[in-house]
């Protein structure tokens, strides 16, 4: 799917008050930034922000950080953040490839990966956010009891992810090939893509990975 460029989005993001512009300087200091000791959950590839805004509204005692690489997408999340007036949600325009530059050991409790880019070509497998390479990155900043929660409608990517969890030495729990008709559907917060794909009849796959 081709990303539609939003004119001026980069400039808006660069000046926005809800976007953290120097995340590298906050490595190991995120609880200080939030001014509390609440757990921190992040979403990598947050898209337009519906999912994380809803979570932040439902869970005021959890701190949330949304990470998105593209300004043209993040600008929609910024609009939702402004409307919600949330204090426990901040946004970052950042490439996940360098995520270890912004989070320190035992700093994050949960990672959400929702409908991530499948990078379908084999030579790009290590770029997938559920690859063993990325799991190794997450291992460096997740708390000992931390977890990764992944949702997708892409069966090939999901099967790849199940294999990578095992290859990386991680463990699986609560995984399903049809989330909306499973025992894990209760309390599920849907993303924009999730609503779109499920309305088309596509089953949503979900897994939880931990060490």
mmCIF file of C-alpha atoms in Angstrom:
data_model
loop_
_atom_site.group_PDB
_atom_site.id
_atom_site.type_symbol
_atom_site.label_atom_id
_atom_site.label_comp_id
_atom_site.label_asym_id
_atom_site.label_seq_id
_atom_site.Cartn_x
_atom_site.Cartn_y
_atom_site.Cartn_z
ATOM 1 C CA UNK A 1 0.000 0.000 0.000
ATOM 2 C CA UNK A 2 1.495 3.311 -1.100
ATOM 3 C CA UNK A 3 1.807 5.934 1.612
ATOM 4 C CA UNK A 4 0.051 9.185 0.750
ATOM 5 C CA UNK A 5 2.201 12.191 1.437
ATOM 6 C CA UNK A 6 0.610 14.937 3.520
ATOM 7 C CA UNK A 7 2.071 18.285 2.538
ATOM 8 C CA UNK A 8 3.665 20.077 5.466
ATOM 9 C CA UNK A 9 3.333 17.121 7.837
ATOM 10 C CA UNK A 10 7.043 16.950 8.615
ATOM 11 C CA UNK A 11 7.076 20.620 9.643
ATOM 12 C CA UNK A 12 3.968 20.200 11.791
ATOM 13 C CA UNK A 13 5.437 17.177 13.578
ATOM 14 C CA UNK A 14 8.759 18.946 14.125
ATOM 15 C CA UNK A 15 6.997 21.748 15.991
ATOM 16 C CA UNK A 16 4.242 19.822 17.749
ATOM 17 C CA UNK A 17 3.979 19.935 21.538
ATOM 18 C CA UNK A 18 2.769 16.338 21.828
ATOM 19 C CA UNK A 19 5.779 14.886 20.026
ATOM 20 C CA UNK A 20 9.025 14.127 21.872
ATOM 21 C CA UNK A 21 11.725 15.637 19.688
ATOM 22 C CA UNK A 22 14.824 14.409 21.520
ATOM 23 C CA UNK A 23 13.979 10.827 22.588
ATOM 24 C CA UNK A 24 17.643 9.804 22.691
ATOM 25 C CA UNK A 25 18.143 12.192 25.602
ATOM 26 C CA UNK A 26 15.439 10.414 27.581
ATOM 27 C CA UNK A 27 16.924 6.917 27.430
ATOM 28 C CA UNK A 28 16.662 5.540 30.964
ATOM 29 C CA UNK A 29 14.679 8.613 32.060
ATOM 30 C CA UNK A 30 11.191 7.996 30.719
ATOM 31 C CA UNK A 31 9.532 7.676 34.122
ATOM 32 C CA UNK A 32 11.107 10.997 35.050
ATOM 33 C CA UNK A 33 9.634 12.430 31.864
ATOM 34 C CA UNK A 34 6.157 11.175 32.778
ATOM 35 C CA UNK A 35 6.743 12.336 36.372
ATOM 36 C CA UNK A 36 5.528 9.049 37.850
ATOM 37 C CA UNK A 37 6.542 5.408 38.301
ATOM 38 C CA UNK A 38 3.677 3.936 36.307
ATOM 39 C CA UNK A 39 4.466 1.141 33.833
ATOM 40 C CA UNK A 40 5.327 2.184 30.285
ATOM 41 C CA UNK A 41 3.768 0.528 27.232
ATOM 42 C CA UNK A 42 4.804 1.374 23.685
ATOM 43 C CA UNK A 43 3.338 0.809 20.242
ATOM 44 C CA UNK A 44 5.794 0.541 17.376
ATOM 45 C CA UNK A 45 4.191 1.632 14.131
ATOM 46 C CA UNK A 46 1.243 3.343 15.792
ATOM 47 C CA UNK A 47 -0.327 4.524 12.543
ATOM 48 C CA UNK A 48 -3.110 7.083 12.965
ATOM 49 C CA UNK A 49 -3.288 6.562 16.715
ATOM 50 C CA UNK A 50 -6.803 5.227 17.362
ATOM 51 C CA UNK A 51 -5.593 2.148 19.237
ATOM 52 C CA UNK A 52 -3.177 3.876 21.595
ATOM 53 C CA UNK A 53 -5.452 6.834 22.306
ATOM 54 C CA UNK A 54 -8.201 4.432 23.388
ATOM 55 C CA UNK A 55 -5.812 2.478 25.601
ATOM 56 C CA UNK A 56 -4.540 5.670 27.221
ATOM 57 C CA UNK A 57 -8.098 6.778 27.937
ATOM 58 C CA UNK A 58 -8.997 3.394 29.431
ATOM 59 C CA UNK A 59 -5.818 3.099 31.519
ATOM 60 C CA UNK A 60 -4.806 6.433 33.099
ATOM 61 C CA UNK A 61 -2.328 4.621 35.388
ATOM 62 C CA UNK A 62 -0.249 3.396 32.458
ATOM 63 C CA UNK A 63 2.129 5.564 30.437
ATOM 64 C CA UNK A 64 2.025 5.154 26.654
ATOM 65 C CA UNK A 65 4.492 6.046 23.928
ATOM 66 C CA UNK A 66 3.517 5.815 20.278
ATOM 67 C CA UNK A 67 6.293 5.417 17.727
ATOM 68 C CA UNK A 68 5.739 6.063 14.031
ATOM 69 C CA UNK A 69 8.284 6.463 11.258
ATOM 70 C CA UNK A 70 6.230 8.540 8.844
ATOM 71 C CA UNK A 71 5.144 12.117 9.494
ATOM 72 C CA UNK A 72 2.245 11.796 7.036
ATOM 73 C CA UNK A 73 0.779 9.084 9.268
ATOM 74 C CA UNK A 74 1.810 10.458 12.658
ATOM 75 C CA UNK A 75 0.087 13.771 11.977
ATOM 76 C CA UNK A 76 -3.278 11.989 12.282
ATOM 77 C CA UNK A 77 -2.269 10.597 15.655
ATOM 78 C CA UNK A 78 -1.233 14.083 16.744
ATOM 79 C CA UNK A 79 -4.729 15.338 15.955
ATOM 80 C CA UNK A 80 -6.293 12.588 18.079
ATOM 81 C CA UNK A 81 -3.837 13.283 20.916
ATOM 82 C CA UNK A 82 -4.777 16.962 20.895
ATOM 83 C CA UNK A 83 -8.494 16.201 21.019
ATOM 84 C CA UNK A 84 -8.129 13.753 23.916
ATOM 85 C CA UNK A 85 -5.977 16.023 26.131
ATOM 86 C CA UNK A 86 -4.252 12.954 27.555
ATOM 87 C CA UNK A 87 -1.377 13.312 29.987
ATOM 88 C CA UNK A 88 -0.218 9.687 29.747
ATOM 89 C CA UNK A 89 0.441 9.517 25.992
ATOM 90 C CA UNK A 90 3.351 10.944 24.024
ATOM 91 C CA UNK A 91 4.402 10.442 20.438
ATOM 92 C CA UNK A 92 7.730 9.981 18.683
ATOM 93 C CA UNK A 93 8.610 10.128 14.984
ATOM 94 C CA UNK A 94 11.344 7.542 14.870
ATOM 95 C CA UNK A 95 12.667 4.576 12.935
ATOM 96 C CA UNK A 96 12.290 1.388 15.002
ATOM 97 C CA UNK A 97 15.577 0.114 13.587
ATOM 98 C CA UNK A 98 17.312 2.337 16.151
ATOM 99 C CA UNK A 99 14.943 1.739 19.055
ATOM 100 C CA UNK A 100 17.748 0.753 21.418
ATOM 101 C CA UNK A 101 18.956 4.345 21.214
ATOM 102 C CA UNK A 102 15.902 5.597 23.106
ATOM 103 C CA UNK A 103 15.037 2.911 25.693
ATOM 104 C CA UNK A 104 17.239 1.471 28.433
ATOM 105 C CA UNK A 105 17.360 -1.861 30.253
ATOM 106 C CA UNK A 106 14.117 -2.844 32.049
ATOM 107 C CA UNK A 107 12.435 0.407 31.038
ATOM 108 C CA UNK A 108 9.422 -0.893 29.088
ATOM 109 C CA UNK A 109 6.774 -3.349 30.252
ATOM 110 C CA UNK A 110 4.841 -4.044 27.046
ATOM 111 C CA UNK A 111 5.250 -3.619 23.297
ATOM 112 C CA UNK A 112 2.310 -3.522 20.910
ATOM 113 C CA UNK A 113 2.839 -4.386 17.247
ATOM 114 C CA UNK A 114 -0.308 -3.929 15.178
ATOM 115 C CA UNK A 115 -0.598 -4.764 11.483
ATOM 116 C CA UNK A 116 3.086 -4.197 10.913
ATOM 117 C CA UNK A 117 4.623 -3.960 7.447
ATOM 118 C CA UNK A 118 4.995 -7.597 6.262
ATOM 119 C CA UNK A 119 8.121 -6.917 4.175
ATOM 120 C CA UNK A 120 7.117 -9.820 1.882
ATOM 121 C CA UNK A 121 10.471 -10.363 0.164
ATOM 122 C CA UNK A 122 12.675 -12.944 1.881
ATOM 123 C CA UNK A 123 15.735 -10.706 1.758
ATOM 124 C CA UNK A 124 13.876 -8.180 3.904
ATOM 125 C CA UNK A 125 12.806 -10.666 6.602
ATOM 126 C CA UNK A 126 15.009 -9.103 9.275
ATOM 127 C CA UNK A 127 13.113 -5.823 8.863
ATOM 128 C CA UNK A 128 9.887 -7.389 10.080
ATOM 129 C CA UNK A 129 9.103 -6.162 13.580
ATOM 130 C CA UNK A 130 8.580 -9.732 14.807
ATOM 131 C CA UNK A 131 11.872 -11.062 13.408
ATOM 132 C CA UNK A 132 14.461 -12.586 15.705
ATOM 133 C CA UNK A 133 16.587 -9.509 15.040
ATOM 134 C CA UNK A 134 13.936 -7.198 16.424
ATOM 135 C CA UNK A 135 13.141 -9.534 19.306
ATOM 136 C CA UNK A 136 16.821 -9.239 20.245
ATOM 137 C CA UNK A 137 16.425 -5.459 20.296
ATOM 138 C CA UNK A 138 13.335 -5.660 22.504
ATOM 139 C CA UNK A 139 15.140 -7.999 24.884
ATOM 140 C CA UNK A 140 17.515 -5.177 25.777
ATOM 141 C CA UNK A 141 14.864 -2.861 27.210
ATOM 142 C CA UNK A 142 11.864 -4.990 28.177
ATOM 143 C CA UNK A 143 11.395 -5.753 31.853
ATOM 144 C CA UNK A 144 11.980 -9.403 32.855
ATOM 145 C CA UNK A 145 8.231 -10.065 32.823
ATOM 146 C CA UNK A 146 7.686 -7.860 29.776
ATOM 147 C CA UNK A 147 5.791 -8.982 26.702
ATOM 148 C CA UNK A 148 5.186 -8.331 23.025
ATOM 149 C CA UNK A 149 1.608 -8.403 21.742
ATOM 150 C CA UNK A 150 1.211 -8.716 17.987
ATOM 151 C CA UNK A 151 -1.884 -8.542 15.755
ATOM 152 C CA UNK A 152 -2.156 -8.954 11.986
ATOM 153 C CA UNK A 153 -4.450 -10.273 9.283
ATOM 154 C CA UNK A 154 -1.442 -11.499 7.273
ATOM 155 C CA UNK A 155 -1.271 -15.292 7.738
ATOM 156 C CA UNK A 156 2.192 -15.607 6.197
ATOM 157 C CA UNK A 157 3.595 -12.928 8.504
ATOM 158 C CA UNK A 158 1.863 -14.490 11.503
ATOM 159 C CA UNK A 159 3.286 -17.955 10.801
ATOM 160 C CA UNK A 160 6.712 -16.370 10.333
ATOM 161 C CA UNK A 161 6.307 -14.611 13.684
ATOM 162 C CA UNK A 162 5.387 -17.812 15.494
ATOM 163 C CA UNK A 163 8.548 -19.423 14.139
ATOM 164 C CA UNK A 164 10.720 -16.440 15.022
ATOM 165 C CA UNK A 165 9.515 -16.390 18.630
ATOM 166 C CA UNK A 166 10.705 -19.978 19.018
ATOM 167 C CA UNK A 167 13.945 -19.350 17.117
ATOM 168 C CA UNK A 168 14.744 -16.381 19.339
ATOM 169 C CA UNK A 169 14.252 -18.478 22.476
ATOM 170 C CA UNK A 170 11.094 -16.642 23.505
ATOM 171 C CA UNK A 171 7.816 -18.274 24.560
ATOM 172 C CA UNK A 172 4.248 -18.034 23.276
ATOM 173 C CA UNK A 173 0.924 -17.706 25.045
ATOM 174 C CA UNK A 174 -2.642 -16.758 24.162
ATOM 175 C CA UNK A 175 -2.148 -17.011 20.423
ATOM 176 C CA UNK A 176 -5.024 -17.434 17.998
ATOM 177 C CA UNK A 177 -5.697 -17.357 14.263
ATOM 178 C CA UNK A 178 -9.149 -15.813 14.761
ATOM 179 C CA UNK A 179 -9.071 -13.254 17.536
ATOM 180 C CA UNK A 180 -12.622 -11.964 17.171
ATOM 181 C CA UNK A 181 -14.084 -15.454 17.598
ATOM 182 C CA UNK A 182 -11.762 -16.513 20.390
ATOM 183 C CA UNK A 183 -11.665 -16.316 24.167
ATOM 184 C CA UNK A 184 -9.249 -13.402 23.843
ATOM 185 C CA UNK A 185 -11.760 -11.117 22.112
ATOM 186 C CA UNK A 186 -13.100 -9.637 25.356
ATOM 187 C CA UNK A 187 -11.478 -6.290 26.037
ATOM 188 C CA UNK A 188 -9.749 -6.195 22.661
ATOM 189 C CA UNK A 189 -9.187 -2.641 21.437
ATOM 190 C CA UNK A 190 -9.347 -2.468 17.652
ATOM 191 C CA UNK A 191 -7.040 -0.509 15.380
ATOM 192 C CA UNK A 192 -8.134 1.251 12.177
ATOM 193 C CA UNK A 193 -6.695 -1.561 10.075
ATOM 194 C CA UNK A 194 -8.311 -4.172 12.286
ATOM 195 C CA UNK A 195 -11.750 -2.671 11.740
ATOM 196 C CA UNK A 196 -11.140 -2.433 8.006
ATOM 197 C CA UNK A 197 -9.796 -5.939 7.483
ATOM 198 C CA UNK A 198 -12.268 -7.684 9.782
ATOM 199 C CA UNK A 199 -15.155 -5.944 7.987
ATOM 200 C CA UNK A 200 -13.820 -7.553 4.798
ATOM 201 C CA UNK A 201 -14.062 -10.969 6.445
ATOM 202 C CA UNK A 202 -10.343 -11.363 7.156
ATOM 203 C CA UNK A 203 -9.620 -13.229 10.422
ATOM 204 C CA UNK A 204 -7.333 -11.369 12.801
ATOM 205 C CA UNK A 205 -4.359 -13.288 14.215
ATOM 206 C CA UNK A 206 -2.870 -12.462 17.601
ATOM 207 C CA UNK A 207 -0.007 -13.666 19.781
ATOM 208 C CA UNK A 208 1.723 -12.791 23.016
ATOM 209 C CA UNK A 209 5.456 -13.421 23.300
ATOM 210 C CA UNK A 210 7.544 -13.328 26.437
ATOM 211 C CA UNK A 211 10.925 -14.577 27.650
#
